[in-house]
Short mmCIF file of C-alpha atoms and ligand atoms in Angstrom, two decimals:
data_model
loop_
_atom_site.label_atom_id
_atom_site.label_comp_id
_atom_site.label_asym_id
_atom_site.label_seq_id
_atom_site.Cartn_x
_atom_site.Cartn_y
_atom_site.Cartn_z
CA UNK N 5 4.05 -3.22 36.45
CA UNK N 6 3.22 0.82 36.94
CA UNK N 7 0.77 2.87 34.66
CA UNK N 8 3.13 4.54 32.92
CA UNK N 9 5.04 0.93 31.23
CA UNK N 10 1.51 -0.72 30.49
CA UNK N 11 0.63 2.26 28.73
CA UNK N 12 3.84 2.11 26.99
CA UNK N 13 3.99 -1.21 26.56
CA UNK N 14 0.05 -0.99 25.09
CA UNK N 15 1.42 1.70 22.49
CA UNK N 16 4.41 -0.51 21.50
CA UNK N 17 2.11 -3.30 20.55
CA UNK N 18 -0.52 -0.94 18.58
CA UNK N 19 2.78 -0.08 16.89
CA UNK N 20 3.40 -3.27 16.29
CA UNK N 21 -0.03 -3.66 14.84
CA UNK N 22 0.31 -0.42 12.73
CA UNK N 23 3.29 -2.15 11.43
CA UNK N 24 5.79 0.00 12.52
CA UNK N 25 7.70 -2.86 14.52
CA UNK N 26 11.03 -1.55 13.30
CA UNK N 27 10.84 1.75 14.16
CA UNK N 28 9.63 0.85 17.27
CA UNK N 29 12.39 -1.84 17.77
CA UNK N 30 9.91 -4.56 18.30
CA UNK N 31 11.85 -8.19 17.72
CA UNK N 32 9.01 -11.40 17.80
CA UNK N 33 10.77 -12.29 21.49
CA UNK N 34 9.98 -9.20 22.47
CA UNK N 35 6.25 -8.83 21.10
CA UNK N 36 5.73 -11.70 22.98
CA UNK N 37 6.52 -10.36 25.90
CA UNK N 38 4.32 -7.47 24.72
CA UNK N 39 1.13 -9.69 24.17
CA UNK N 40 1.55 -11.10 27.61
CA UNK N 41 1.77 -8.14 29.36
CA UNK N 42 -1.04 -6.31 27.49
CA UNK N 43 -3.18 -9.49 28.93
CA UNK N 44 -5.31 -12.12 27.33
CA UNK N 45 -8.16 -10.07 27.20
CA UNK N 46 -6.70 -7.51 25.25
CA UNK N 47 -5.52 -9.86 23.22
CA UNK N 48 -8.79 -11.16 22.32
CA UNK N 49 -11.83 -8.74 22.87
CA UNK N 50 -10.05 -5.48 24.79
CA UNK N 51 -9.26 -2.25 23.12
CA UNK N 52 -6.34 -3.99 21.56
CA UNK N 53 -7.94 -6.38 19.46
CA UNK N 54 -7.65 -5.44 15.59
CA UNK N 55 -11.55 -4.82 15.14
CA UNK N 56 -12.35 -2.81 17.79
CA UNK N 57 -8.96 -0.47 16.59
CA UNK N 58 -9.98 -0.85 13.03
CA UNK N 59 -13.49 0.23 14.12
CA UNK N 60 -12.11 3.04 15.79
CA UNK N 61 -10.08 3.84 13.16
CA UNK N 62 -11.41 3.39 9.82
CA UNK N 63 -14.57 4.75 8.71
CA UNK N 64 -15.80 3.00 5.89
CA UNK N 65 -17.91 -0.62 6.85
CA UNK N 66 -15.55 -3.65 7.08
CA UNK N 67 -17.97 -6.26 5.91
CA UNK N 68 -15.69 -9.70 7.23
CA UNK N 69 -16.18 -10.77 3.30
CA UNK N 70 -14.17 -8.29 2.13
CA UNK N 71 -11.64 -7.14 4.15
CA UNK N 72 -9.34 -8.81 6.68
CA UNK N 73 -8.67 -6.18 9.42
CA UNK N 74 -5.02 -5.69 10.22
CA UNK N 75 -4.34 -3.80 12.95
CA UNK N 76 -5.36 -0.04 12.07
CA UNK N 77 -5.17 -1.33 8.41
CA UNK N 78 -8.44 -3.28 6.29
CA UNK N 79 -7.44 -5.59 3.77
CA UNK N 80 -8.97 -6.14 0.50
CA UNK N 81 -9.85 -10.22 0.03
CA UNK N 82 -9.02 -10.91 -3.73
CA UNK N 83 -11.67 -12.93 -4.13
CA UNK N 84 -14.05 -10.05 -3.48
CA UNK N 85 -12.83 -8.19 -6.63
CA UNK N 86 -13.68 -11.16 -8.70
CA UNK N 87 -16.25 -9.62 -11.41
CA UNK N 88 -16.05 -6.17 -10.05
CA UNK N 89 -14.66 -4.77 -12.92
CA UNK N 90 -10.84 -2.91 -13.79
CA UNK N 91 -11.46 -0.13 -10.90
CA UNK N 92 -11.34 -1.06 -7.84
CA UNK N 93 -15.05 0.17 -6.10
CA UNK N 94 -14.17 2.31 -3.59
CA UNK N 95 -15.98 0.52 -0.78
CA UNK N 96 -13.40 -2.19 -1.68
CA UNK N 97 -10.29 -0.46 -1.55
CA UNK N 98 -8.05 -1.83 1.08
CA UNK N 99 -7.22 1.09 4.18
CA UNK N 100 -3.62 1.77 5.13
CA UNK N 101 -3.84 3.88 8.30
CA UNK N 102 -0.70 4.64 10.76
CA UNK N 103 -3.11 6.04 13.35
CA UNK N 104 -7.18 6.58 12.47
CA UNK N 105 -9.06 8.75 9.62
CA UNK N 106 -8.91 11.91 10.72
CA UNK N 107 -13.02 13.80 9.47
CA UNK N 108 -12.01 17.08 7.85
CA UNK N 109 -14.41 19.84 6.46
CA UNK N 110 -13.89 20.43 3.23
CA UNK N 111 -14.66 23.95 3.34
CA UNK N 112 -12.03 24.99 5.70
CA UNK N 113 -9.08 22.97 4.41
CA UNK N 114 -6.11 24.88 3.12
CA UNK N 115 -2.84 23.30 1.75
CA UNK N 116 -0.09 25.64 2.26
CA UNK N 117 3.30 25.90 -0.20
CA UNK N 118 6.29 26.85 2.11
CA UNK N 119 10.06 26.33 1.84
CA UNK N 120 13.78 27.25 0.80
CA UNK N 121 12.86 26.04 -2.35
CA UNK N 122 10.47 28.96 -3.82
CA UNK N 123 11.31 32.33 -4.68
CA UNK N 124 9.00 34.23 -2.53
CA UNK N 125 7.23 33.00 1.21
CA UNK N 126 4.58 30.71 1.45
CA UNK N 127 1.27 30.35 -0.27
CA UNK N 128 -2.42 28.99 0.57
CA UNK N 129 -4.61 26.77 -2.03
CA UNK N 130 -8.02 26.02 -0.76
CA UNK N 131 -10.18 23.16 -2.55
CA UNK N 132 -11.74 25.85 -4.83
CA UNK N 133 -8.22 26.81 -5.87
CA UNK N 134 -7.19 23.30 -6.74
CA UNK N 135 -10.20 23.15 -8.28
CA UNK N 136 -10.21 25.85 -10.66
CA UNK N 137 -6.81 24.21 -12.01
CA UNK N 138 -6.65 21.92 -14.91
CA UNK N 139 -8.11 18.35 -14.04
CA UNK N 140 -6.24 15.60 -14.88
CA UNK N 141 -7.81 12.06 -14.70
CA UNK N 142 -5.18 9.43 -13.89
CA UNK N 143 -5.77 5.51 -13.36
CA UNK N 144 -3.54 3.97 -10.76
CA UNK N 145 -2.82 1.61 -8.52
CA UNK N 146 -2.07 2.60 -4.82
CA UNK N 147 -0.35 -0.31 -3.50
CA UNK N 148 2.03 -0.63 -0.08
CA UNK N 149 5.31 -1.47 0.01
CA UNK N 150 4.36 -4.15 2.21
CA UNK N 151 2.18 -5.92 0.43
CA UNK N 152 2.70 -9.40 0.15
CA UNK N 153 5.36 -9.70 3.34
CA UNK N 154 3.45 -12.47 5.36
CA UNK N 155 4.88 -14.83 1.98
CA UNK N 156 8.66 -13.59 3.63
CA UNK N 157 7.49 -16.06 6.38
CA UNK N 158 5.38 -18.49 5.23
CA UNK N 159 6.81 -19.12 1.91
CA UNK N 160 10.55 -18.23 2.43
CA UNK N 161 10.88 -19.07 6.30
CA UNK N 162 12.20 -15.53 6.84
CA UNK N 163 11.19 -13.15 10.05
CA UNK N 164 10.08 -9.34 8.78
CA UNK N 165 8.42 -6.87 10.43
CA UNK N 166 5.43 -4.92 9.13
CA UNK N 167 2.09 -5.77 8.95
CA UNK N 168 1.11 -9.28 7.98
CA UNK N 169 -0.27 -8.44 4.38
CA UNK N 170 -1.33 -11.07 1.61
CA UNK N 171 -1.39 -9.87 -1.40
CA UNK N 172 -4.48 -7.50 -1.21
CA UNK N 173 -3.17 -4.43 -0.20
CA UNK N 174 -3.25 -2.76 -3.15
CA UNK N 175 -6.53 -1.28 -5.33
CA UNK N 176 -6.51 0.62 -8.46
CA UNK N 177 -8.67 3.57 -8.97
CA UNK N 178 -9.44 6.28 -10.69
CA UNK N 179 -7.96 9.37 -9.49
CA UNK N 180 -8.93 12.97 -10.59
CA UNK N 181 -6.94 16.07 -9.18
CA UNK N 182 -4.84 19.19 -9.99
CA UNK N 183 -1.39 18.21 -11.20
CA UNK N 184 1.19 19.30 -8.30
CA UNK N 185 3.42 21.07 -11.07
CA UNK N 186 0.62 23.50 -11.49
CA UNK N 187 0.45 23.50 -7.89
CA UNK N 188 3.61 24.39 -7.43
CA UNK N 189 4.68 26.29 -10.13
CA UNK N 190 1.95 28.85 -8.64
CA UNK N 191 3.86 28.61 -5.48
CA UNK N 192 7.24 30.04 -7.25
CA UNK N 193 8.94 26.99 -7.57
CA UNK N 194 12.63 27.35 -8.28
CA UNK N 195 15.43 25.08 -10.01
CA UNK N 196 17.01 24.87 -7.15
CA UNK N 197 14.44 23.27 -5.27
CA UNK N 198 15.66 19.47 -4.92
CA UNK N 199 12.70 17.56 -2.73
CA UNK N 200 9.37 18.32 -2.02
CA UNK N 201 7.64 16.75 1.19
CA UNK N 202 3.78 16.21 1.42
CA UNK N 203 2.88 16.07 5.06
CA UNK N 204 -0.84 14.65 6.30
CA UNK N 205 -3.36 15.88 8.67
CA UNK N 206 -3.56 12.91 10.81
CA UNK N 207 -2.46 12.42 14.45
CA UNK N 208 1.22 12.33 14.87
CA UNK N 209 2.70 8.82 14.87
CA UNK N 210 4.34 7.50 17.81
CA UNK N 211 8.40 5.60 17.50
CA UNK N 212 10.30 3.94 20.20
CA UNK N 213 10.18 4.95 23.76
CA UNK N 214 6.90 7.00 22.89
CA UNK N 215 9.34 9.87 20.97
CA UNK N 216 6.79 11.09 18.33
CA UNK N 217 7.68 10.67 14.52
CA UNK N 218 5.70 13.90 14.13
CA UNK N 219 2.91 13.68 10.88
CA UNK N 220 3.09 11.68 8.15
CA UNK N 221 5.23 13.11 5.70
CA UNK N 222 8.21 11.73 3.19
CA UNK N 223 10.23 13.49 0.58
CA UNK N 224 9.65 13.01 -3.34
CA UNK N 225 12.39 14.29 -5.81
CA UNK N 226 11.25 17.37 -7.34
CA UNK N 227 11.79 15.42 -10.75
CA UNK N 228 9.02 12.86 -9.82
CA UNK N 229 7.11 15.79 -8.56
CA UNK N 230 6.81 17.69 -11.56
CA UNK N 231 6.16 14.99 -13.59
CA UNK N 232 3.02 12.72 -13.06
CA UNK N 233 2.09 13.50 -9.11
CA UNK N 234 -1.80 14.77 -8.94
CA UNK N 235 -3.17 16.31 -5.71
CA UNK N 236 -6.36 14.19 -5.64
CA UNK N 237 -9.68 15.22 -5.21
CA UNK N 238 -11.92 12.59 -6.43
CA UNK N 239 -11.49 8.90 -6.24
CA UNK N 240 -13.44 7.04 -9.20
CA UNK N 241 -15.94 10.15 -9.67
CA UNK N 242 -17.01 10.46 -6.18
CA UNK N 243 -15.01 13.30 -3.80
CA UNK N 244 -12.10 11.46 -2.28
CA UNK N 245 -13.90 9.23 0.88
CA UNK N 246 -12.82 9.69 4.17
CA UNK N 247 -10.19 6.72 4.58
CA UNK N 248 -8.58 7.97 1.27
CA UNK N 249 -7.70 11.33 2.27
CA UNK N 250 -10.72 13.47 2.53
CA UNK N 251 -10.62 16.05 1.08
CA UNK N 252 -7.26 16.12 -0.64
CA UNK N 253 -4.04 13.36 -0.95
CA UNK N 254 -1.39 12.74 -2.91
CA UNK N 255 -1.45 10.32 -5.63
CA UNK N 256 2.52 9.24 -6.86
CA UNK N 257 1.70 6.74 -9.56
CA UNK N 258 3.65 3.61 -9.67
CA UNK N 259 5.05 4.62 -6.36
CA UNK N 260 5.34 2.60 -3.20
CA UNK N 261 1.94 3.89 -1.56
CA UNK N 262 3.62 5.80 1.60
CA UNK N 263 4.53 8.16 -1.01
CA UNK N 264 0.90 8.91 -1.61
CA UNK N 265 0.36 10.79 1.31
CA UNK N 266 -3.37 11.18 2.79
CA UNK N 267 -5.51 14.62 4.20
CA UNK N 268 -2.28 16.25 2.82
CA UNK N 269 -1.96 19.59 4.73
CA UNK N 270 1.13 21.39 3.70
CA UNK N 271 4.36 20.72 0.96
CA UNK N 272 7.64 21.95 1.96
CA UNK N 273 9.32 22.62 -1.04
CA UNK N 274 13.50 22.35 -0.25
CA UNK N 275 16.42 23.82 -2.02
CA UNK N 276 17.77 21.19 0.58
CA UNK N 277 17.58 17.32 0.84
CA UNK N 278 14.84 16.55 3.10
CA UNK N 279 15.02 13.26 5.72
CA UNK N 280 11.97 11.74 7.48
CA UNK N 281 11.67 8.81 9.08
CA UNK N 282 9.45 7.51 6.27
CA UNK N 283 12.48 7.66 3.81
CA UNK N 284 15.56 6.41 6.41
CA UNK N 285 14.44 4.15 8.79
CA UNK N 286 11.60 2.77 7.01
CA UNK N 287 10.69 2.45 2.84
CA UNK N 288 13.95 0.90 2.35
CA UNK N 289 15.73 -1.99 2.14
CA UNK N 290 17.82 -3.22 4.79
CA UNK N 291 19.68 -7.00 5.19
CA UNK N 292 22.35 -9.13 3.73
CA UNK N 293 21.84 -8.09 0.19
CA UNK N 294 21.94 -4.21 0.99
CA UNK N 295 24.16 -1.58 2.50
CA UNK N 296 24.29 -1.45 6.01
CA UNK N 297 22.71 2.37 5.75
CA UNK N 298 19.95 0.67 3.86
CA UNK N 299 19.28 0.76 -0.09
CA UNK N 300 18.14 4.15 -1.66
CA UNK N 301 14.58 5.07 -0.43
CA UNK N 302 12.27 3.18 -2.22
CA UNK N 303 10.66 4.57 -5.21
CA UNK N 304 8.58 2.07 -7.78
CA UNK N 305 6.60 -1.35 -6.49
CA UNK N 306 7.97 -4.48 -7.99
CA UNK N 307 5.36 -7.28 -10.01
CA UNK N 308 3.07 -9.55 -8.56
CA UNK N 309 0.29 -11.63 -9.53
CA UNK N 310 -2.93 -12.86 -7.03
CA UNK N 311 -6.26 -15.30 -7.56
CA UNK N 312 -8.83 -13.90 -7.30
CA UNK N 313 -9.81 -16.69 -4.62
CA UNK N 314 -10.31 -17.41 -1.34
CA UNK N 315 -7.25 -19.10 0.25
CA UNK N 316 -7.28 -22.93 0.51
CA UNK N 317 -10.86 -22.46 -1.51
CA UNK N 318 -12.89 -25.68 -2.33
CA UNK N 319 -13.31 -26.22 -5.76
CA UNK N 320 -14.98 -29.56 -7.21
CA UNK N 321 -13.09 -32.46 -9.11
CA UNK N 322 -14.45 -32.97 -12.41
CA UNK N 323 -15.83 -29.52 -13.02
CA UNK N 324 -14.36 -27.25 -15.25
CA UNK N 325 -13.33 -24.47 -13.17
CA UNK N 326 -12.68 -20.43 -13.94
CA UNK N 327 -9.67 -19.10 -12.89
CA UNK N 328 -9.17 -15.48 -12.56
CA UNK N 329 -6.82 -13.05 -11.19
CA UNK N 330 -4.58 -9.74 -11.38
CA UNK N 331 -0.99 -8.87 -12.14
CA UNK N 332 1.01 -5.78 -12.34
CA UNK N 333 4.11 -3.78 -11.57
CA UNK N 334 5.62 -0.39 -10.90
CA UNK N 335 7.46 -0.72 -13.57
CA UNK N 336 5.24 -0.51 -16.51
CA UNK N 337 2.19 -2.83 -17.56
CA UNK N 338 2.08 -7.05 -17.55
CA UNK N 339 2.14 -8.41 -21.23
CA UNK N 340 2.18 -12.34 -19.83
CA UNK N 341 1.10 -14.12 -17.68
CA UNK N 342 1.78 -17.87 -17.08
CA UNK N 343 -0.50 -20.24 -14.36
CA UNK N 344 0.54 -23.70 -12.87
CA UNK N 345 -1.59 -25.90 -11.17
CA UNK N 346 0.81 -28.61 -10.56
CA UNK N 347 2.27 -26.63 -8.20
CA UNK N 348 4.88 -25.26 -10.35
CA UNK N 349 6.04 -28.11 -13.24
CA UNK N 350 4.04 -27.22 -16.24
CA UNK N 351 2.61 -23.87 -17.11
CA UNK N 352 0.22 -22.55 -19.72
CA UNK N 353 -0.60 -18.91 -20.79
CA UNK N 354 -3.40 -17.25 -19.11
CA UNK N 355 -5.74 -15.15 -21.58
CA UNK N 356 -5.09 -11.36 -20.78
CA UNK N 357 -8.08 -9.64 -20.36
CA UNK N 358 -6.57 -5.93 -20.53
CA UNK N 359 -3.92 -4.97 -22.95
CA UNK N 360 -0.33 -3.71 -21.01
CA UNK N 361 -1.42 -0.47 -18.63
CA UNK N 362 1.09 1.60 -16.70
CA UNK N 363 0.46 2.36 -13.28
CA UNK N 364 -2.38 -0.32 -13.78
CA UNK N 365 -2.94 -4.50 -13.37
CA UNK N 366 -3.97 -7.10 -15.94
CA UNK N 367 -6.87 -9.06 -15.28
CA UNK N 368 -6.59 -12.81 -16.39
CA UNK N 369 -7.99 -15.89 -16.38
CA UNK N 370 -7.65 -19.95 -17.44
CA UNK N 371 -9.93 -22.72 -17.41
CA UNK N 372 -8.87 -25.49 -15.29
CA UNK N 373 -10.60 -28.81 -14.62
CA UNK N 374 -9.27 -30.71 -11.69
CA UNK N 375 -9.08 -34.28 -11.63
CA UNK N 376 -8.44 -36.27 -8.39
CA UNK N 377 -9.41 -34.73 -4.80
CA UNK N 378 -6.72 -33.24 -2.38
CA UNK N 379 -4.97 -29.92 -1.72
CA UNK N 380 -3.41 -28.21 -5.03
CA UNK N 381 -1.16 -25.37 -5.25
CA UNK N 382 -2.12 -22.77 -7.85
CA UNK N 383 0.83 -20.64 -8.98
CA UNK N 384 0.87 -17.26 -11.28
CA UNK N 385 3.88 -15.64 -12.97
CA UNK N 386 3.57 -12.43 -14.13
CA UNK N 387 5.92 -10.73 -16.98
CA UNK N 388 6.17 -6.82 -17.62
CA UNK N 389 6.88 -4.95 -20.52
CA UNK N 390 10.68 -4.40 -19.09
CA UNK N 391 10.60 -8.49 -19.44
CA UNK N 392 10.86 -9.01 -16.06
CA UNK N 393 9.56 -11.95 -14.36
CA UNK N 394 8.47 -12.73 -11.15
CA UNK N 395 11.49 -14.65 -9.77
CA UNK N 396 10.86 -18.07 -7.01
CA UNK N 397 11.92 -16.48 -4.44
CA UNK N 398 12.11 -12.51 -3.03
CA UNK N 399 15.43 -11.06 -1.74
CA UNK N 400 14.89 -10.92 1.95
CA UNK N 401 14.91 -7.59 3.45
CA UNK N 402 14.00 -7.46 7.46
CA UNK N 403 10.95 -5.22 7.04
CA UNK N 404 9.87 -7.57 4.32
CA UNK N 405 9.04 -4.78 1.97
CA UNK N 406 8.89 -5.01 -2.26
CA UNK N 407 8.10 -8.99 -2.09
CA UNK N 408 7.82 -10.00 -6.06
CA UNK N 409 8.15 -13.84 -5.64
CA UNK N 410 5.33 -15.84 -7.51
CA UNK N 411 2.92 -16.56 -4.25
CA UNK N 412 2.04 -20.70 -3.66
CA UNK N 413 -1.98 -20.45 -3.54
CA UNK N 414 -3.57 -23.48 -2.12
CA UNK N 415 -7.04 -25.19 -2.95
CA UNK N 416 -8.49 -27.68 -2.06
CA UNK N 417 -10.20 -29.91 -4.88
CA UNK N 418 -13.17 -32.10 -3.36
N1 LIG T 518 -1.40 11.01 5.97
C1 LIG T 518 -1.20 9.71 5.72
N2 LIG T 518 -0.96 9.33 4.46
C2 LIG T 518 -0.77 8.03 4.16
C3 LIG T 518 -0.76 7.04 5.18
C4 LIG T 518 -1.05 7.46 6.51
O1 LIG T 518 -1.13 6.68 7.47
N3 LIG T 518 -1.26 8.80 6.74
N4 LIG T 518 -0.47 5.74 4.85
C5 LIG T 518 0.33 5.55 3.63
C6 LIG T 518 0.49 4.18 3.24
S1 LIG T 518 1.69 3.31 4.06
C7 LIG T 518 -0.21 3.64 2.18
S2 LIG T 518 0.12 2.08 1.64
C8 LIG T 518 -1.28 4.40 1.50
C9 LIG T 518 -2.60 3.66 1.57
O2 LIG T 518 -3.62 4.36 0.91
P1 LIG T 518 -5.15 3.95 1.13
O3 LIG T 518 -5.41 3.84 2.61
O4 LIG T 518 -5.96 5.00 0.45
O5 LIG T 518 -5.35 2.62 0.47
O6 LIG T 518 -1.45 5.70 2.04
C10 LIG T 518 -0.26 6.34 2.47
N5 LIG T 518 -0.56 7.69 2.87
MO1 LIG T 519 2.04 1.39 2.91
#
């Protein structure tokens, strides 16, 4: 094998790890072939292996108790946000990274307004401009589409690409910023502007056959835009961290989280409709159940519920146990939600902790005393105030995006 194909072959599997195995064209044969080629020992300890990328990457500390590291991504363990509170701390909040966090100085960051869609040429905000606007304080979740696709496989028996998430790729926090209607109203916006596209700071991201995908950057209707979209500047009262978008990101609430773009550097504002590969080949829904061009890009996340406890987590027979653990949805707050731990035959009301919050979970929790040892599935089963309920099983869709099914937990009672 030359140079030049185990260096490509070495950036096809990072992509795979990134989770960008579809736009790379990365089948499982295939990444096979991949991991054998990059070699055992970059399998296991080389410059492949997820920590030593995530370390590279991400900037925050990874303790092993709270996150699991996921190629350049760090995901939050549920069981770690057990008592923490409605916010999720900051030094908790799960990392979604499609190369590394770039460091940028505050001081010298701009965020220039260009595009067909104003009435006059471009114009520069620096952090003292955004600043100076109104502050609005919004509480969110940022979530990824992709959260929740490992249950595709091991619940469903379906094949997706995408990063391997459980259900702790989400975190909800408390986002303060400048709302991007002021933003760009100031800029001259015009009615016929029809999509606005924050683009990030951070290296270029690399597609099939090396071709750069150019920056991070998707289109967002200019009707979402001017409605709740805040160009964040603190993350639950401290300046946004690095990871999160230092010094400035997007925040699209209820939003699949690509929308929410990081170290945003520039908006193109379009009297055109605006394509990137974050909003055709990717963030939407392709299979069986879809058009073959793929649904509509994908706008709200769906419902889902998680216990806040370790998987396949020993818990004593006999003892009368806590259970606790999250729901929510994109599509307005959780009202109900149900728990078996029969493994799905009889279910009882959990208490709600939190009354119905947009853009926000529920905390929950039931008592549960568990009689005879062995391994237990726990199930939860979210409603939201649409009346939706988390259905048995997710429609399959090959990047294994929007999963909503209610997830099997197991235990194991000793
Ligand atoms: N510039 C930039 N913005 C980005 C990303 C990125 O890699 N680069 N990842 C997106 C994705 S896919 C998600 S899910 C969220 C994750 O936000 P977080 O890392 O703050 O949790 O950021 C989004 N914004
Ligand atoms: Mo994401």
């Amino acid at each position: 094998m030359t140079n030049d194909e185990r260096t490509h072959d070495r950036r096809r599997l990072r992509q795979f790890l990134d989770g960008e195995a579809r736009a790379a064209g990365i089948g499982r044969r295939r990444l096979l072939g991949l991991l054998a080629a990059a070699g055992a020992a970059a399998a296991v300890g080389g410059p492949l292996a997820p920590r030593a990328v995530a370390a590279a990457g991400i900037v925050k500390p990874l303790p092993e108790e709270h996150f699991a590291i996921r190629g350049t991504n760090a995901e939050t363990r549920f069981a770690a946000l057990r008592g923490t509170g409605y916010h999720t701390p900051n030094e908790l909040f799960f990392v979604r990274n499609h190369t590394t966090t770039p460091r940028l100085d505050a001081d010298s960051w701009r965020l220039r307004v260009w595009g067909s869609g104003l009435a006059g040429g471009e114009v520069e905000f620096d952090l003292a401009a955004l600043r100076a606007l109104p502050a609005v304080e919004h509480s969110a979740f940022v979530e990824c589409a992709g959260n929740g696709r490992s249950f595709y496989a091991s619940q469903q028996g379906e094949t997706v690409s995408g990063t391997a998430w459980t259900l702790g790729a989400i975190g909800v926090a408390r986002w303060r910023g400048a709302r991007l209607r002021d933003v760009l109203r100031l800029a001259g916006v015009t009615r016929h502007a029809v999509d606005v596209q924050p683009r990030g700071l951070d290296a270029e991201v690399f597609g099939s056959d090396g071709a750069s995908m150019g920056h991070v950057r998707r289109p967002l209707p200019v009707a979402k835009a001017l409605d709740d979209v805040l160009l964040a500047y603190e993350m639950n009262g401290e300046p946004l961290p690095p990871d999160h978008g230092h010094p400035v990101r997007v925040l699209v609430p209820s939003w699949v989280g690509i929308s929410s773009v990081k170290w945003v550097g520039d908006i193109e504002v379009s009297a055109e409709p605006l394509y990137s590969p974050w909003n055709t080949d990717l963030y939407r829904l392709f299979g069986p159940a879809h058009p073959p061009e793929g649904s509509a890009p994908l706008t709200r996340q769906t419902l889902k519920s998680a216990f806040e406890l370790p998987w396949e987590a020993p818990l004593a027979a006999g003892r009368e146990q806590l259970l606790t653990g999250r729901s929510w949805s994109g599509a307005g707050g959780v009202r109900a939600v149900e728990v078996s731990t029969d493994g799905g035959t009889r279910w009882r009301p959990a208490r709600l902790h939190d009354t119905p919050r947009r853009d926000g979970w529920t905390r929950w929790s039931l008592d549960w005393t568990p009689t005879a040892p062995g391994r237990v599935e726990l199930l939860a089963r979210a409603t939201d105030v649409t009346g939706a309920t988390q259905p048995e099983r997710a429609v399959f869709n090959q990047q294994g995006y929007l999963f909503d099914a209610v997830v099997r937990h197991p235990v194991t009672v000793t």
